[in-house]
PDB file of C-alpha atoms and ligand atoms in Angstrom:
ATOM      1  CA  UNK A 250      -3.379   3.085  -9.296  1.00  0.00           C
ATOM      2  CA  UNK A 251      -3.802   1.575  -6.080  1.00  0.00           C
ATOM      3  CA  UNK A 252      -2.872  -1.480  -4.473  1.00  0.00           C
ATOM      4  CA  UNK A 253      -4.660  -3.533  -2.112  1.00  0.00           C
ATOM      5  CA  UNK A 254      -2.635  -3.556   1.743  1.00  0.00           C
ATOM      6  CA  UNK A 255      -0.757  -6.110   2.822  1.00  0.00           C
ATOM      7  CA  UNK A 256      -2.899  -8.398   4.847  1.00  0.00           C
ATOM      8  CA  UNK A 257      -1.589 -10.117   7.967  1.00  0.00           C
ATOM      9  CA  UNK A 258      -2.598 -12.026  10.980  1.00  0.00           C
ATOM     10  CA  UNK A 259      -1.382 -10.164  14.577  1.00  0.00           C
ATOM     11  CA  UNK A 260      -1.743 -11.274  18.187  1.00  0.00           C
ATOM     12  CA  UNK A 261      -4.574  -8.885  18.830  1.00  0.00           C
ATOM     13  CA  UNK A 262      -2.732  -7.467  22.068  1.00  0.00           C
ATOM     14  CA  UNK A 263       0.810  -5.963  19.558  1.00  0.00           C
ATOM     15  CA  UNK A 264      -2.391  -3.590  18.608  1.00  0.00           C
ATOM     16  CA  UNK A 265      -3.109  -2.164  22.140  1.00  0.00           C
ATOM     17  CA  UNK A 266      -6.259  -4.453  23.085  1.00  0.00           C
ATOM     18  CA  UNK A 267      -6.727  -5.191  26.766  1.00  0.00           C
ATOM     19  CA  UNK A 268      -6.615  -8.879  26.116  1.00  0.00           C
ATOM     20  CA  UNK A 269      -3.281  -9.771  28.067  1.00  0.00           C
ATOM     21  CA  UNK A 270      -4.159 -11.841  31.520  1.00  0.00           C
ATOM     22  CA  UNK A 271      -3.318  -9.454  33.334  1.00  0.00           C
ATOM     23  CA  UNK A 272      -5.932  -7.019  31.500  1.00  0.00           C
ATOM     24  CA  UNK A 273      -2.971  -5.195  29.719  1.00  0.00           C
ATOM     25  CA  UNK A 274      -1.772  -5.411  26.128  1.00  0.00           C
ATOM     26  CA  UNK A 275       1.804  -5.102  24.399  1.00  0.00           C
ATOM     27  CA  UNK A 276       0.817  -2.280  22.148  1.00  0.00           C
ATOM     28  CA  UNK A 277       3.657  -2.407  19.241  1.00  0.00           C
ATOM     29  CA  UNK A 278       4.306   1.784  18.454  1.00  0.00           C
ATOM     30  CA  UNK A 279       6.217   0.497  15.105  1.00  0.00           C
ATOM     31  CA  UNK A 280       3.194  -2.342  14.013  1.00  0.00           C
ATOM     32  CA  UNK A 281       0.510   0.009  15.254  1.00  0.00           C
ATOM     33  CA  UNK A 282       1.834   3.256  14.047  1.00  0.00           C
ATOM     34  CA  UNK A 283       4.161   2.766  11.126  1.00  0.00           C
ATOM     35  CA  UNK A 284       4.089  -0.657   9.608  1.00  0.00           C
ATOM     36  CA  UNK A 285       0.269  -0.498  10.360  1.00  0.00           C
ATOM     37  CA  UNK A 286      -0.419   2.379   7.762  1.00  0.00           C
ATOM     38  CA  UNK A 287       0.518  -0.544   4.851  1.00  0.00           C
ATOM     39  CA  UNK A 288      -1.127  -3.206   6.405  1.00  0.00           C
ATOM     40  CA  UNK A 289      -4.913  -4.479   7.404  1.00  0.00           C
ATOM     41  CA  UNK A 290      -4.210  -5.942  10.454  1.00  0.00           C
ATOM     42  CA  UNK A 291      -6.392  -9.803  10.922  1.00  0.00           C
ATOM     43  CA  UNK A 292      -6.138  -9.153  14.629  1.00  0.00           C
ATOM     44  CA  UNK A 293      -6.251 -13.130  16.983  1.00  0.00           C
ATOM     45  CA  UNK A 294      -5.895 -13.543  20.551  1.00  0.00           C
ATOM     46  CA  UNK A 295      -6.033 -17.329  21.020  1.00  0.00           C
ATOM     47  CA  UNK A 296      -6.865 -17.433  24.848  1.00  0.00           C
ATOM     48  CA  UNK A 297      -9.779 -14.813  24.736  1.00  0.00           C
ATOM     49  CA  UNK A 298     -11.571 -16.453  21.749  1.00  0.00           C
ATOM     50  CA  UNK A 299     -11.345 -19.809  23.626  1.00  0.00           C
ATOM     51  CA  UNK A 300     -13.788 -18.003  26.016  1.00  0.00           C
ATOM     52  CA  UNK A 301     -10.833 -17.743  28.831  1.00  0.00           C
ATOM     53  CA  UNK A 302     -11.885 -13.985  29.471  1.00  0.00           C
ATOM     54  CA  UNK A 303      -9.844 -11.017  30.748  1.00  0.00           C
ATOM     55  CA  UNK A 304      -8.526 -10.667  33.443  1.00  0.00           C
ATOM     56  CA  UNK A 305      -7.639 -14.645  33.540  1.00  0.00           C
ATOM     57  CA  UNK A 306      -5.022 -16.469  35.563  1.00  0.00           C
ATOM     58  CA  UNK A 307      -1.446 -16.875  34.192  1.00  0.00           C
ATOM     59  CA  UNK A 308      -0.942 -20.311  32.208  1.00  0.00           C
ATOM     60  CA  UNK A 309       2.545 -21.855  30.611  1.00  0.00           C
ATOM     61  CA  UNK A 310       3.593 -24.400  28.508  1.00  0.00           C
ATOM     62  CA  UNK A 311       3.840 -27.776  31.051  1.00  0.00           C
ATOM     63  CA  UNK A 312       4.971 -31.373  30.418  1.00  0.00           C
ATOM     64  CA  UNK A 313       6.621 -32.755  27.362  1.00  0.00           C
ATOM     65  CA  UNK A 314       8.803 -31.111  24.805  1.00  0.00           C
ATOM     66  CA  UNK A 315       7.168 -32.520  21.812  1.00  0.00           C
ATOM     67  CA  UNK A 316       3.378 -32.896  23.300  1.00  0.00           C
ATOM     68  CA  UNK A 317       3.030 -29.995  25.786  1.00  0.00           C
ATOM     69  CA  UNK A 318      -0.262 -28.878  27.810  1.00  0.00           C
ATOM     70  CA  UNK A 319      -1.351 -25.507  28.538  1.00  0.00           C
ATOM     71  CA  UNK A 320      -2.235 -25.181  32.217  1.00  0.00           C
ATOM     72  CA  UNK A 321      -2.538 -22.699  34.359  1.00  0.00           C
ATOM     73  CA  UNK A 322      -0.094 -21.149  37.068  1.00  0.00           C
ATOM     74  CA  UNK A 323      -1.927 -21.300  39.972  1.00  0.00           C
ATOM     75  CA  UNK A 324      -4.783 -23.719  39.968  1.00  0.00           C
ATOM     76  CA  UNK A 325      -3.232 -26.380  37.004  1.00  0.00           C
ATOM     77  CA  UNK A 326      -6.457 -25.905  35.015  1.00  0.00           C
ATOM     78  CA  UNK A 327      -5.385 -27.506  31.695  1.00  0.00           C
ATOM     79  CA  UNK A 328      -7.013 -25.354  29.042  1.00  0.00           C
ATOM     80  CA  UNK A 329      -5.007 -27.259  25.891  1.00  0.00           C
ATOM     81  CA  UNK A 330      -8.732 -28.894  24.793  1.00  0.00           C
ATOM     82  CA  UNK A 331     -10.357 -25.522  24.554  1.00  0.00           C
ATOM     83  CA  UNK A 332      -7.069 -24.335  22.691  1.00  0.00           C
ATOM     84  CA  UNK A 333      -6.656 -26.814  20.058  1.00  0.00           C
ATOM     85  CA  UNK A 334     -10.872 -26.266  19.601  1.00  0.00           C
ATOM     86  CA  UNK A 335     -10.407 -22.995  18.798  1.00  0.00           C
ATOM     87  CA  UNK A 336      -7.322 -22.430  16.925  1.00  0.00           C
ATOM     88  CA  UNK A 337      -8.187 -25.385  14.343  1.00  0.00           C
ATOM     89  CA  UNK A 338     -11.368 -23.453  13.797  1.00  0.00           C
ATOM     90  CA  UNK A 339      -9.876 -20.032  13.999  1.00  0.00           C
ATOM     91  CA  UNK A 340      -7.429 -21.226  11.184  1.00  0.00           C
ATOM     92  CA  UNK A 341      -9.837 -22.534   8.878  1.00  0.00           C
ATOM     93  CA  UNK A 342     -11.203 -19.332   8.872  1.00  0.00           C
ATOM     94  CA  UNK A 343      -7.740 -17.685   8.806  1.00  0.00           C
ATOM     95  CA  UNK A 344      -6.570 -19.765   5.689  1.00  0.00           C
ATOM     96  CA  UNK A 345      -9.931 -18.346   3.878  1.00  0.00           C
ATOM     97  CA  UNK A 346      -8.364 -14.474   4.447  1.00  0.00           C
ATOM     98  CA  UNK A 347      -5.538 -15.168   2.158  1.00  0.00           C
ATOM     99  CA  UNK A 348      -2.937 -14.084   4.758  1.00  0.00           C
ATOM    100  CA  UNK A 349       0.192 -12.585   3.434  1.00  0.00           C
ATOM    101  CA  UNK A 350       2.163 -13.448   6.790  1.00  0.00           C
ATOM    102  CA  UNK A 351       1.861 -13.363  10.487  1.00  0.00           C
ATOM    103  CA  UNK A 352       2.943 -11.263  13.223  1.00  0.00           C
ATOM    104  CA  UNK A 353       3.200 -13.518  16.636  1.00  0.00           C
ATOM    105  CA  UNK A 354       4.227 -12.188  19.953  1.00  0.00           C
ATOM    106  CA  UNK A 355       7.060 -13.436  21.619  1.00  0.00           C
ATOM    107  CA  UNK A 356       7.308 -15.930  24.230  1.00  0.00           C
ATOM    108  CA  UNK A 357       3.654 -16.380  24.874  1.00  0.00           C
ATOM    109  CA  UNK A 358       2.566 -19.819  25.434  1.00  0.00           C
ATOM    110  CA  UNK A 359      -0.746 -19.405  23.413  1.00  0.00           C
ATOM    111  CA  UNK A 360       1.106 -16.934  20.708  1.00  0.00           C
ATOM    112  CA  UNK A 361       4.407 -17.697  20.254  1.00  0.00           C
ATOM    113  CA  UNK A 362       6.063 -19.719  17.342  1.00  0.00           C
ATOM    114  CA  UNK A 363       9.376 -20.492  18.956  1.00  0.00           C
ATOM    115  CA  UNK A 364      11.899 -20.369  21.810  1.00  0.00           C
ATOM    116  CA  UNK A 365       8.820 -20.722  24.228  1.00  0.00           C
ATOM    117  CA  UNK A 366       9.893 -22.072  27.574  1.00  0.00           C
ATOM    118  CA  UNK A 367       8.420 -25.468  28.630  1.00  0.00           C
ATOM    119  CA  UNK A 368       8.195 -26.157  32.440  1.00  0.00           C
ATOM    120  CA  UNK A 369       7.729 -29.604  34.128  1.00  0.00           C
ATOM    121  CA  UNK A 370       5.790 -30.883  36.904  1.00  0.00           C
ATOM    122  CA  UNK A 371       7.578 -28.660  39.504  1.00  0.00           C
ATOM    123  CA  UNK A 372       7.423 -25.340  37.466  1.00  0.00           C
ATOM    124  CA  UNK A 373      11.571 -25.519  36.546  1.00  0.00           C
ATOM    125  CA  UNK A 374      12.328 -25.070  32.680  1.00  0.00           C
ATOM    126  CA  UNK A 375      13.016 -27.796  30.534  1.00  0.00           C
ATOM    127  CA  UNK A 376      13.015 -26.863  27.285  1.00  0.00           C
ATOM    128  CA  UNK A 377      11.282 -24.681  24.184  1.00  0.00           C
ATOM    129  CA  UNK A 378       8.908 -25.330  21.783  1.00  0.00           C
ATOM    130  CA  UNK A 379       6.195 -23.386  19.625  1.00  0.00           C
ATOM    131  CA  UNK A 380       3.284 -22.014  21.046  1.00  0.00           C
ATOM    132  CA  UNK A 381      -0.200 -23.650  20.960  1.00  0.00           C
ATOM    133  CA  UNK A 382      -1.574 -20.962  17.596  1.00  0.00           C
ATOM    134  CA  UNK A 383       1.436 -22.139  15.647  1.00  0.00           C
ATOM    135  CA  UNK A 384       1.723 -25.723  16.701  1.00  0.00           C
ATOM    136  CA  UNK A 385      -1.670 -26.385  14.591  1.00  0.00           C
ATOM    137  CA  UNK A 386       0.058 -23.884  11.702  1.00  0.00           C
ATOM    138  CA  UNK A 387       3.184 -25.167  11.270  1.00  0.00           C
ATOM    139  CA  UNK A 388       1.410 -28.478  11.053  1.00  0.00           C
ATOM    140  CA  UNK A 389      -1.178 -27.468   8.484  1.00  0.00           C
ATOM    141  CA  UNK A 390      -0.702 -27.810   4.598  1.00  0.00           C
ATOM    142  CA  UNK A 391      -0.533 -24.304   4.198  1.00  0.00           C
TER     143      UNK A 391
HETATM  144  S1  LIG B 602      -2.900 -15.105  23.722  1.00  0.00           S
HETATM  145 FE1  LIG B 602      -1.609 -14.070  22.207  1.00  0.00          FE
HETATM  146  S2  LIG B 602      -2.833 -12.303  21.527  1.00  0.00           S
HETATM  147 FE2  LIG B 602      -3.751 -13.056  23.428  1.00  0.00          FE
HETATM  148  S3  LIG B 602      -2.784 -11.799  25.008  1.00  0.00           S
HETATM  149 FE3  LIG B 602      -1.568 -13.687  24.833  1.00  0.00          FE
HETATM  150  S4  LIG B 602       0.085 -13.189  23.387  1.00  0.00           S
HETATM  151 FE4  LIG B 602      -1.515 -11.597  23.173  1.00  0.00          FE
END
């Protein structure tokens, strides 16, 4: 008898896609090459399905704890609009997958579901919060 595999949502660049800023990834040896032979892998990368493209300019969490914007490093392009657009859509469509669970990268501003730095006006920490994929999840029914 067989059973179907585990399926879970990943940030698409734990899997080795070129979908970092910088044009990298954070390929994951254990999720790819272990953990990966149980699973089918739902593979989301927030910032490159909200059309951002790769290579694409740094961006972190700025402004206030509970209400934070997602702007850029350099040029304080506030890309939180196209964000929110396309994670409420992308999880409608994720909820209709029948995830099992989620793998989220760490830290990431766009990715991240905790513990992710907040900066303010003059680019000095000032706290943590969730990223902008889980803010919408946490805050869904589901
Ligand atoms: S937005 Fe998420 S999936 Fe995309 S590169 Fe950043 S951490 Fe990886």
């Amino acid at each position: 008898m067989t059973t179907a595999p585990l399926r879970l949502g990943i940030s698409r660049c734990l899997l080795g896609d070129e979908v970092r800023f910088d044009g990298g990834h954070k390929r994951d040896s254990f999720l790819t090459d272990v953990f990966g032979r149980y699973v089918e892998w739902v593979p989301v990368c927030p910032e490159v399905e909200a059309g951002l493209g790769t290579p694409r300019e740094a961006m972190r969490l700025v402004g206030d704890l509970q209400n934070p914007r997602l702007v850029t490093m350099k040029s304080g392009t506030d890309h939180t609009r196209a964000l929110e657009t396309m994670t409420t859509n992308r999880i409608a469509e994720l909820m209709e997958l029948d995830l099992s669970g989620y793998v989220f990268k760490k830290g990431s501003p766009s990715c991240g579901i905790e513990r992710v730095r907040i900066y303010n006006e003059h680019g000095c920490p000032t706290g943590t919060e969730s990223g902008c994929l889980r803010g919408p999840l946490s805050s869904s029914s589901h």
